[in-house]
Tab-separated table of N, CA, C and O in Angstrom:
chain	number	residue	atom	x	y	z
A	1440	GLU	N	151.354	10.377	58.349
A	1440	GLU	CA	150.331	9.637	57.676
A	1440	GLU	C	148.956	9.928	58.161
A	1440	GLU	O	148.865	10.096	59.448
A	1441	VAL	N	147.994	10.232	57.266
A	1441	VAL	CA	146.734	10.368	57.713
A	1441	VAL	C	146.024	9.122	58.088
A	1441	VAL	O	146.075	8.119	57.298
A	1442	GLN	N	145.400	9.099	59.235
A	1442	GLN	CA	144.815	7.865	59.853
A	1442	GLN	C	143.756	8.067	60.755
A	1442	GLN	O	143.844	8.987	61.599
A	1443	LEU	N	142.710	7.201	60.789
A	1443	LEU	CA	141.736	7.126	61.712
A	1443	LEU	C	141.725	5.646	62.282
A	1443	LEU	O	141.557	4.676	61.546
A	1444	VAL	N	141.772	5.588	63.570
A	1444	VAL	CA	141.796	4.318	64.238
A	1444	VAL	C	140.679	4.088	65.255
A	1444	VAL	O	140.724	4.785	66.176
A	1445	GLU	N	139.825	3.175	64.994
A	1445	GLU	CA	138.726	2.862	65.924
A	1445	GLU	C	139.170	1.764	66.888
A	1445	GLU	O	139.979	0.917	66.615
A	1446	SER	N	138.597	1.914	68.119
A	1446	SER	CA	138.853	0.795	69.121
A	1446	SER	C	137.541	0.763	69.966
A	1446	SER	O	136.780	1.792	70.039
A	1447	GLY	N	137.534	-0.126	70.851
A	1447	GLY	CA	136.553	-0.256	71.924
A	1447	GLY	C	135.366	-1.228	71.617
A	1447	GLY	O	134.532	-1.388	72.337
A	1448	GLY	N	135.462	-1.770	70.435
A	1448	GLY	CA	134.364	-2.827	69.978
A	1448	GLY	C	134.521	-4.063	70.809
A	1448	GLY	O	135.473	-4.246	71.490
A	1449	GLY	N	133.505	-4.815	70.761
A	1449	GLY	CA	133.396	-6.155	71.484
A	1449	GLY	C	132.085	-6.609	71.626
A	1449	GLY	O	131.194	-6.233	70.739
A	1450	SER	N	131.850	-7.593	72.462
A	1450	SER	CA	130.535	-8.227	72.664
A	1450	SER	C	129.821	-7.778	73.969
A	1450	SER	O	130.556	-7.715	75.021
A	1451	VAL	N	128.609	-7.572	73.943
A	1451	VAL	CA	127.891	-7.085	75.126
A	1451	VAL	C	126.431	-7.630	74.998
A	1451	VAL	O	125.985	-7.936	74.010
A	1452	GLN	N	125.877	-7.796	76.183
A	1452	GLN	CA	124.458	-8.332	76.181
A	1452	GLN	C	123.460	-7.048	75.939
A	1452	GLN	O	123.764	-5.917	76.258
A	1453	ALA	N	122.335	-7.460	75.447
A	1453	ALA	CA	121.343	-6.419	75.276
A	1453	ALA	C	121.021	-5.567	76.514
A	1453	ALA	O	120.966	-6.157	77.627
A	1454	GLY	N	120.967	-4.298	76.362
A	1454	GLY	CA	120.808	-3.423	77.421
A	1454	GLY	C	122.065	-2.783	77.973
A	1454	GLY	O	122.092	-1.870	78.859
A	1455	GLY	N	123.300	-3.374	77.550
A	1455	GLY	CA	124.510	-2.974	78.033
A	1455	GLY	C	125.033	-1.798	77.244
A	1455	GLY	O	124.339	-1.209	76.403
A	1456	SER	N	126.283	-1.398	77.464
A	1456	SER	CA	126.923	-0.211	77.005
A	1456	SER	C	128.295	-0.474	76.487
A	1456	SER	O	129.019	-1.375	76.993
A	1457	LEU	N	128.695	0.327	75.391
A	1457	LEU	CA	130.101	0.218	74.934
A	1457	LEU	C	130.386	1.681	74.564
A	1457	LEU	O	129.539	2.443	74.238
A	1458	ARG	N	131.730	1.927	74.613
A	1458	ARG	CA	132.188	3.234	74.212
A	1458	ARG	C	133.369	3.063	73.197
A	1458	ARG	O	134.417	2.473	73.411
A	1459	LEU	N	133.031	3.501	71.895
A	1459	LEU	CA	134.082	3.364	70.890
A	1459	LEU	C	134.846	4.596	70.797
A	1459	LEU	O	134.371	5.651	70.983
A	1460	SER	N	136.098	4.439	70.409
A	1460	SER	CA	136.964	5.659	70.297
A	1460	SER	C	137.440	5.720	68.804
A	1460	SER	O	137.583	4.720	68.096
A	1461	CYS	N	137.673	6.906	68.254
A	1461	CYS	CA	138.190	7.112	67.011
A	1461	CYS	C	139.279	8.151	67.143
A	1461	CYS	O	139.002	9.260	67.366
A	1462	ALA	N	140.570	7.715	66.983
A	1462	ALA	CA	141.689	8.494	67.159
A	1462	ALA	C	142.231	9.083	65.767
A	1462	ALA	O	142.557	8.147	64.944
A	1463	ALA	N	142.338	10.311	65.614
A	1463	ALA	CA	142.835	10.808	64.402
A	1463	ALA	C	144.350	11.149	64.508
A	1463	ALA	O	144.769	11.661	65.520
A	1464	SER	N	145.122	10.927	63.414
A	1464	SER	CA	146.492	11.267	63.334
A	1464	SER	C	146.742	11.729	61.888
A	1464	SER	O	146.130	11.275	60.990
A	1465	GLY	N	147.711	12.715	61.834
A	1465	GLY	CA	148.028	13.214	60.597
A	1465	GLY	C	147.186	14.330	60.139
A	1465	GLY	O	147.544	14.874	59.023
A	1466	PHE	N	146.171	14.649	60.850
A	1466	PHE	CA	145.249	15.792	60.571
A	1466	PHE	C	144.664	16.220	61.757
A	1466	PHE	O	144.426	15.467	62.650
A	1467	ASN	N	144.030	17.411	61.743
A	1467	ASN	CA	143.307	18.034	62.823
A	1467	ASN	C	141.821	17.747	62.585
A	1467	ASN	O	141.249	18.288	61.548
A	1468	PHE	N	141.165	16.952	63.402
A	1468	PHE	CA	139.767	16.637	63.196
A	1468	PHE	C	138.778	17.797	63.276
A	1468	PHE	O	137.713	17.652	62.874
A	1469	ASP	N	139.299	18.903	63.838
A	1469	ASP	CA	138.372	20.058	63.829
A	1469	ASP	C	138.235	20.669	62.527
A	1469	ASP	O	137.391	21.626	62.332
A	1470	ASP	N	139.006	20.291	61.640
A	1470	ASP	CA	138.913	20.791	60.252
A	1470	ASP	C	137.836	19.972	59.334
A	1470	ASP	O	137.547	20.404	58.260
A	1471	TYR	N	137.228	18.996	60.002
A	1471	TYR	CA	136.316	18.183	59.269
A	1471	TYR	C	135.103	17.860	60.202
A	1471	TYR	O	135.106	18.021	61.350
A	1472	ALA	N	133.995	17.530	59.545
A	1472	ALA	CA	132.867	16.896	60.212
A	1472	ALA	C	133.281	15.421	60.388
A	1472	ALA	O	133.898	14.783	59.581
A	1473	ILE	N	132.942	14.889	61.633
A	1473	ILE	CA	133.316	13.602	61.976
A	1473	ILE	C	132.058	12.719	62.096
A	1473	ILE	O	131.203	13.036	62.901
A	1474	GLY	N	131.913	11.614	61.333
A	1474	GLY	CA	130.757	10.747	61.411
A	1474	GLY	C	131.064	9.391	61.861
A	1474	GLY	O	132.222	8.802	61.570
A	1475	TRP	N	130.098	8.725	62.460
A	1475	TRP	CA	130.061	7.246	62.645
A	1475	TRP	C	129.158	6.574	61.759
A	1475	TRP	O	127.961	7.027	61.530
A	1476	PHE	N	129.597	5.460	61.136
A	1476	PHE	CA	128.755	4.673	60.245
A	1476	PHE	C	128.746	3.310	60.830
A	1476	PHE	O	129.634	2.879	61.605
A	1477	ARG	N	127.865	2.431	60.363
A	1477	ARG	CA	127.804	1.050	60.684
A	1477	ARG	C	127.416	0.249	59.577
A	1477	ARG	O	126.524	0.694	58.662
A	1478	GLN	N	127.835	-1.096	59.504
A	1478	GLN	CA	127.411	-1.846	58.391
A	1478	GLN	C	127.207	-3.330	59.070
A	1478	GLN	O	128.175	-3.871	59.500
A	1479	ALA	N	126.069	-3.887	58.903
A	1479	ALA	CA	125.671	-5.207	59.235
A	1479	ALA	C	125.652	-6.167	58.135
A	1479	ALA	O	125.621	-5.618	56.977
A	1480	PRO	N	126.064	-7.475	58.251
A	1480	PRO	CA	126.090	-8.273	57.171
A	1480	PRO	C	124.883	-8.351	56.352
A	1480	PRO	O	123.729	-8.384	56.781
A	1481	GLY	N	125.106	-8.225	55.000
A	1481	GLY	CA	123.956	-8.260	54.028
A	1481	GLY	C	123.230	-6.977	53.937
A	1481	GLY	O	122.275	-6.908	53.211
A	1482	LYS	N	123.722	-5.843	54.612
A	1482	LYS	CA	123.039	-4.545	54.566
A	1482	LYS	C	124.052	-3.618	54.125
A	1482	LYS	O	125.188	-3.675	54.231
A	1483	GLU	N	123.430	-2.435	53.578
A	1483	GLU	CA	124.267	-1.263	53.195
A	1483	GLU	C	124.797	-0.533	54.426
A	1483	GLU	O	124.247	-0.498	55.478
A	1484	ARG	N	125.903	0.119	54.240
A	1484	ARG	CA	126.418	0.992	55.333
A	1484	ARG	C	125.510	2.143	55.534
A	1484	ARG	O	124.925	2.678	54.567
A	1485	GLU	N	125.298	2.418	56.851
A	1485	GLU	CA	124.427	3.510	57.217
A	1485	GLU	C	125.055	4.495	58.064
A	1485	GLU	O	125.871	4.138	58.950
A	1486	GLY	N	124.571	5.794	57.997
A	1486	GLY	CA	125.080	6.779	58.897
A	1486	GLY	C	124.436	6.574	60.275
A	1486	GLY	O	123.185	6.244	60.391
A	1487	VAL	N	125.108	6.927	61.351
A	1487	VAL	CA	124.748	6.689	62.759
A	1487	VAL	C	124.582	7.990	63.447
A	1487	VAL	O	123.492	8.399	63.974
A	1488	LEU	N	125.734	8.691	63.418
A	1488	LEU	CA	125.800	9.871	64.184
A	1488	LEU	C	126.904	10.741	63.642
A	1488	LEU	O	127.925	10.204	63.229
A	1489	CYS	N	126.871	12.051	63.766
A	1489	CYS	CA	127.829	12.964	63.086
A	1489	CYS	C	127.779	14.286	63.864
A	1489	CYS	O	126.763	14.774	64.230
A	1490	THR	N	128.998	14.890	64.081
A	1490	THR	CA	129.062	16.292	64.598
A	1490	THR	C	130.159	16.990	63.817
A	1490	THR	O	131.105	16.351	63.360
A	1491	SER	N	130.087	18.420	63.796
A	1491	SER	CA	130.993	19.137	63.112
A	1491	SER	C	131.191	20.517	63.787
A	1491	SER	O	130.182	21.166	64.089
A	1492	SER	N	132.501	20.813	64.084
A	1492	SER	CA	132.775	22.123	64.531
A	1492	SER	C	133.092	23.153	63.485
A	1492	SER	O	133.079	24.262	63.689
A	1493	SER	N	133.307	22.508	62.219
A	1493	SER	CA	133.549	23.428	61.144
A	1493	SER	C	132.358	24.176	60.551
A	1493	SER	O	132.462	25.339	60.271
A	1494	ASP	N	131.171	23.479	60.475
A	1494	ASP	CA	129.951	24.157	59.978
A	1494	ASP	C	128.899	23.953	60.867
A	1494	ASP	O	127.783	24.519	60.628
A	1495	GLY	N	129.030	23.332	62.069
A	1495	GLY	CA	127.954	23.214	63.050
A	1495	GLY	C	126.821	22.270	62.790
A	1495	GLY	O	125.834	22.181	63.488
A	1496	SER	N	126.984	21.488	61.797
A	1496	SER	CA	126.082	20.564	61.286
A	1496	SER	C	126.075	19.247	62.179
A	1496	SER	O	127.069	18.910	62.863
A	1497	THR	N	124.875	18.575	62.370
A	1497	THR	CA	124.737	17.361	63.099
A	1497	THR	C	123.910	16.305	62.398
A	1497	THR	O	123.158	16.710	61.452
A	1498	TYR	N	124.038	15.103	62.653
A	1498	TYR	CA	123.201	14.065	62.148
A	1498	TYR	C	122.923	12.913	63.251
A	1498	TYR	O	123.858	12.559	63.917
A	1499	TYR	N	121.685	12.601	63.370
A	1499	TYR	CA	121.322	11.424	64.193
A	1499	TYR	C	120.472	10.528	63.438
A	1499	TYR	O	119.458	10.996	62.888
A	1500	LYS	N	120.819	9.190	63.461
A	1500	LYS	CA	119.851	8.237	63.019
A	1500	LYS	C	118.732	8.077	63.921
A	1500	LYS	O	118.985	8.048	65.192
A	1501	ASP	N	117.424	8.018	63.543
A	1501	ASP	CA	116.363	8.005	64.386
A	1501	ASP	C	116.382	6.836	65.524
A	1501	ASP	O	116.014	7.031	66.592
A	1502	SER	N	116.956	5.721	65.086
A	1502	SER	CA	116.891	4.523	65.934
A	1502	SER	C	117.827	4.560	67.077
A	1502	SER	O	117.909	3.863	68.009
A	1503	VAL	N	118.774	5.627	66.977
A	1503	VAL	CA	119.756	5.601	68.076
A	1503	VAL	C	119.595	6.842	68.996
A	1503	VAL	O	120.301	7.014	69.967
A	1504	LYS	N	118.687	7.724	68.608
A	1504	LYS	CA	118.389	8.945	69.426
A	1504	LYS	C	118.062	8.599	70.855
A	1504	LYS	O	117.212	7.636	71.085
A	1505	GLY	N	118.591	9.190	71.792
A	1505	GLY	CA	118.349	8.827	73.214
A	1505	GLY	C	119.124	7.789	73.719
A	1505	GLY	O	119.212	7.465	74.961
A	1506	ARG	N	119.889	7.061	72.905
A	1506	ARG	CA	120.741	5.919	73.323
A	1506	ARG	C	122.261	6.239	72.990
A	1506	ARG	O	123.092	5.926	73.820
A	1507	PHE	N	122.554	6.776	71.891
A	1507	PHE	CA	123.993	6.987	71.402
A	1507	PHE	C	124.261	8.524	71.564
A	1507	PHE	O	123.406	9.324	71.279
A	1508	THR	N	125.421	8.783	72.050
A	1508	THR	CA	126.045	10.091	71.925
A	1508	THR	C	127.433	10.200	71.444
A	1508	THR	O	128.002	9.124	71.341
A	1509	MET	N	128.031	11.417	71.161
A	1509	MET	CA	129.239	11.514	70.437
A	1509	MET	C	130.153	12.583	71.162
A	1509	MET	O	130.245	13.633	70.618
A	1510	PRO	N	130.688	12.281	72.346
A	1510	PRO	CA	131.539	13.181	73.009
A	1510	PRO	C	132.889	13.162	72.334
A	1510	PRO	O	133.251	12.295	71.520
A	1511	SER	N	133.750	14.209	72.569
A	1511	SER	CA	135.004	14.350	71.906
A	1511	SER	C	136.049	14.907	72.914
A	1511	SER	O	135.753	15.548	73.934
A	1512	ASP	N	137.214	14.631	72.628
A	1512	ASP	CA	138.435	15.292	73.378
A	1512	ASP	C	139.301	15.890	72.448
A	1512	ASP	O	140.194	15.163	71.772
A	1513	ASN	N	139.203	17.140	72.244
A	1513	ASN	CA	139.975	17.952	71.249
A	1513	ASN	C	141.518	17.785	71.482
A	1513	ASN	O	142.300	17.745	70.587
A	1514	ALA	N	141.971	17.738	72.799
A	1514	ALA	CA	143.335	17.776	73.098
A	1514	ALA	C	143.932	16.369	72.588
A	1514	ALA	O	145.127	16.371	72.285
A	1515	LYS	N	143.202	15.274	72.542
A	1515	LYS	CA	143.588	14.019	72.175
A	1515	LYS	C	143.315	13.751	70.593
A	1515	LYS	O	143.565	12.734	70.156
A	1516	ASN	N	142.651	14.725	70.052
A	1516	ASN	CA	142.242	14.534	68.570
A	1516	ASN	C	141.498	13.227	68.413
A	1516	ASN	O	141.596	12.460	67.509
A	1517	THR	N	140.487	13.048	69.410
A	1517	THR	CA	139.769	11.790	69.411
A	1517	THR	C	138.252	12.052	69.625
A	1517	THR	O	137.873	13.054	70.438
A	1518	VAL	N	137.363	11.271	68.991
A	1518	VAL	CA	135.925	11.331	69.149
A	1518	VAL	C	135.519	9.945	69.598
A	1518	VAL	O	136.197	9.080	69.347
A	1519	TYR	N	134.365	9.907	70.207
A	1519	TYR	CA	133.844	8.748	70.836
A	1519	TYR	C	132.379	8.478	70.344
A	1519	TYR	O	131.702	9.354	69.925
A	1520	LEU	N	132.059	7.240	70.423
A	1520	LEU	CA	130.675	6.879	70.309
A	1520	LEU	C	130.229	6.166	71.502
A	1520	LEU	O	130.721	4.948	71.747
A	1521	GLN	N	129.426	6.850	72.289
A	1521	GLN	CA	129.000	6.198	73.500
A	1521	GLN	C	127.600	5.547	73.299
A	1521	GLN	O	126.661	6.323	72.915
A	1522	MET	N	127.524	4.273	73.425
A	1522	MET	CA	126.382	3.476	73.076
A	1522	MET	C	125.720	2.918	74.409
A	1522	MET	O	126.410	2.086	75.009
A	1523	ASN	N	124.626	3.323	74.626
A	1523	ASN	CA	123.866	2.753	75.888
A	1523	ASN	C	122.596	2.041	75.371
A	1523	ASN	O	122.083	2.231	74.220
A	1524	SER	N	122.071	1.244	76.224
A	1524	SER	CA	120.839	0.485	75.968
A	1524	SER	C	120.959	-0.222	74.652
A	1524	SER	O	120.027	-0.257	73.816
A	1525	LEU	N	122.039	-0.912	74.442
A	1525	LEU	CA	122.325	-1.639	73.202
A	1525	LEU	C	121.254	-2.690	72.883
A	1525	LEU	O	120.758	-3.401	73.856
A	1526	LYS	N	120.972	-2.758	71.667
A	1526	LYS	CA	119.892	-3.855	71.181
A	1526	LYS	C	120.664	-4.716	70.110
A	1526	LYS	O	121.740	-4.374	69.494
A	1527	PRO	N	120.174	-6.007	69.951
A	1527	PRO	CA	120.714	-6.892	68.919
A	1527	PRO	C	120.876	-6.244	67.644
A	1527	PRO	O	121.841	-6.670	66.828
A	1528	GLU	N	119.935	-5.513	67.217
A	1528	GLU	CA	120.017	-4.828	65.897
A	1528	GLU	C	121.055	-3.797	65.716
A	1528	GLU	O	121.222	-3.301	64.701
A	1529	ASP	N	121.751	-3.418	66.804
A	1529	ASP	CA	122.933	-2.582	66.720
A	1529	ASP	C	124.115	-3.404	66.294
A	1529	ASP	O	125.202	-2.746	66.074
A	1530	THR	N	124.132	-4.589	66.179
A	1530	THR	CA	125.250	-5.446	65.855
A	1530	THR	C	125.659	-5.152	64.461
A	1530	THR	O	124.932	-5.202	63.471
A	1531	ALA	N	127.005	-4.697	64.372
A	1531	ALA	CA	127.489	-4.234	63.061
A	1531	ALA	C	128.997	-3.925	63.190
A	1531	ALA	O	129.455	-3.954	64.386
A	1532	VAL	N	129.727	-3.678	62.037
A	1532	VAL	CA	131.023	-3.069	62.192
A	1532	VAL	C	130.776	-1.624	62.128
A	1532	VAL	O	130.136	-1.171	61.310
A	1533	TYR	N	131.471	-0.989	63.040
A	1533	TYR	CA	131.309	0.454	63.196
A	1533	TYR	C	132.602	1.127	62.619
A	1533	TYR	O	133.694	0.853	62.996
A	1534	TYR	N	132.342	2.193	61.866
A	1534	TYR	CA	133.407	3.010	61.219
A	1534	TYR	C	133.307	4.352	61.543
A	1534	TYR	O	132.189	4.986	61.689
A	1535	CYS	N	134.473	5.092	61.853
A	1535	CYS	CA	134.480	6.580	61.839
A	1535	CYS	C	134.992	7.149	60.616
A	1535	CYS	O	135.730	6.373	59.936
A	1536	ALA	N	134.681	8.330	60.271
A	1536	ALA	CA	135.131	8.921	59.037
A	1536	ALA	C	135.253	10.441	59.126
A	1536	ALA	O	134.378	11.009	59.884
A	1537	ALA	N	136.109	11.096	58.375
A	1537	ALA	CA	136.151	12.470	58.306
A	1537	ALA	C	135.368	12.757	56.989
A	1537	ALA	O	135.766	12.278	55.920
A	1538	VAL	N	134.375	13.622	57.149
A	1538	VAL	CA	133.529	13.945	55.956
A	1538	VAL	C	133.347	15.494	55.766
A	1538	VAL	O	133.681	16.263	56.581
A	1539	PHE	N	132.762	15.736	54.558
A	1539	PHE	CA	132.668	17.149	54.255
A	1539	PHE	C	131.693	17.942	55.211
A	1539	PHE	O	131.846	18.940	55.654
A	1540	SER	N	130.406	17.260	55.470
A	1540	SER	CA	129.452	17.825	56.293
A	1540	SER	C	128.462	16.793	56.747
A	1540	SER	O	128.143	15.819	56.112
A	1541	CYS	N	128.066	16.988	57.988
A	1541	CYS	CA	127.060	16.064	58.569
A	1541	CYS	C	125.706	16.123	57.751
A	1541	CYS	O	124.915	15.098	57.767
A	1542	LEU	N	125.522	17.212	57.117
A	1542	LEU	CA	124.223	17.360	56.301
A	1542	LEU	C	124.255	16.454	55.144
A	1542	LEU	O	123.135	16.178	54.595
A	1543	THR	N	125.388	16.040	54.740
A	1543	THR	CA	125.484	15.076	53.553
A	1543	THR	C	126.355	13.907	53.969
A	1543	THR	O	127.054	13.324	53.297
A	1544	LEU	N	125.994	13.322	55.118
A	1544	LEU	CA	126.849	12.309	55.846
A	1544	LEU	C	126.898	11.083	54.790
A	1544	LEU	O	128.010	10.436	54.741
A	1545	THR	N	125.738	10.673	54.330
A	1545	THR	CA	125.721	9.437	53.507
A	1545	THR	C	125.746	9.737	51.947
A	1545	THR	O	125.768	8.792	51.217
A	1546	THR	N	125.736	10.990	51.615
A	1546	THR	CA	125.706	11.302	50.195
A	1546	THR	C	126.952	12.209	49.728
A	1546	THR	O	127.173	12.187	48.533
A	1547	GLY	N	127.542	12.876	50.630
A	1547	GLY	CA	128.556	13.718	50.298
A	1547	GLY	C	129.972	13.159	50.420
A	1547	GLY	O	130.223	11.990	50.599
A	1548	PRO	N	131.027	13.979	50.156
A	1548	PRO	CA	132.440	13.543	50.190
A	1548	PRO	C	132.869	12.992	51.584
A	1548	PRO	O	132.484	13.466	52.634
A	1549	VAL	N	133.617	11.919	51.387
A	1549	VAL	CA	134.230	11.228	52.599
A	1549	VAL	C	135.794	11.268	52.430
A	1549	VAL	O	136.224	10.846	51.258
A	1550	TYR	N	136.399	11.933	53.228
A	1550	TYR	CA	137.882	12.182	53.034
A	1550	TYR	C	138.801	11.021	53.561
A	1550	TYR	O	139.740	10.577	52.820
A	1551	PHE	N	138.456	10.545	54.764
A	1551	PHE	CA	139.232	9.432	55.372
A	1551	PHE	C	138.308	8.534	56.091
A	1551	PHE	O	137.323	8.910	56.709
A	1552	TRP	N	138.551	7.125	55.970
A	1552	TRP	CA	137.875	6.146	56.636
A	1552	TRP	C	138.713	5.388	57.628
A	1552	TRP	O	139.903	5.183	57.404
A	1553	GLY	N	138.112	5.057	58.796
A	1553	GLY	CA	138.735	4.122	59.723
A	1553	GLY	C	138.607	2.729	59.177
A	1553	GLY	O	137.774	2.515	58.228
A	1554	ARG	N	139.349	1.814	59.783
A	1554	ARG	CA	139.196	0.452	59.385
A	1554	ARG	C	138.107	-0.349	59.917
A	1554	ARG	O	137.659	-1.464	59.509
A	1555	GLY	N	137.355	0.129	60.987
A	1555	GLY	CA	136.206	-0.464	61.559
A	1555	GLY	C	136.453	-1.353	62.797
A	1555	GLY	O	137.601	-1.742	62.989
A	1556	THR	N	135.459	-1.403	63.602
A	1556	THR	CA	135.580	-2.201	64.793
A	1556	THR	C	134.161	-3.020	65.050
A	1556	THR	O	133.143	-2.257	64.813
A	1557	GLN	N	134.260	-4.166	65.305
A	1557	GLN	CA	133.075	-4.953	65.414
A	1557	GLN	C	132.344	-4.772	66.731
A	1557	GLN	O	132.965	-4.860	67.873
A	1558	VAL	N	131.013	-4.583	66.728
A	1558	VAL	CA	130.172	-4.509	67.938
A	1558	VAL	C	129.142	-5.702	67.890
A	1558	VAL	O	128.381	-5.767	66.775
A	1559	THR	N	129.062	-6.526	68.761
A	1559	THR	CA	128.085	-7.528	68.699
A	1559	THR	C	127.284	-7.539	70.017
A	1559	THR	O	127.765	-7.591	71.066
A	1560	VAL	N	125.887	-7.546	69.857
A	1560	VAL	CA	124.975	-7.432	70.961
A	1560	VAL	C	124.187	-8.693	70.859
A	1560	VAL	O	123.527	-8.956	70.000
A	1561	SER	N	124.227	-9.416	72.064
A	1561	SER	CA	123.456	-10.571	72.167
A	1561	SER	C	122.263	-10.402	73.058
A	1561	SER	O	122.205	-9.552	73.927
A	1562	SER	N	121.199	-11.261	72.824
A	1562	SER	CA	119.864	-11.187	73.590
A	1562	SER	C	120.036	-12.055	74.772
A	1562	SER	O	121.006	-12.870	74.915
């Protein structure tokens, strides 16, 4: 079964850190670009960060540059979203997805979606 499972969400105070995991099963994530999205209540889903070993493309949302990174563990078929210096405006449901290219993260094909994990940042 093809599946992406996010974990690691929770509540944290502003300035704190969280590390989200996205574990892939049923496919090799090296065959796809892997992106992180988020959606806050009343807002559209937005791209956050993306990396690709297949075409070398990357994507960073300006507001997370210098705060968020996307390490990976190929042996575990897992990617992470390391979030530091969190702000209340980072509060959202975070999703990982296998996409065609980071260059078209928000406009191009999405092959697989995770179910999402809630991140809440309090002031």
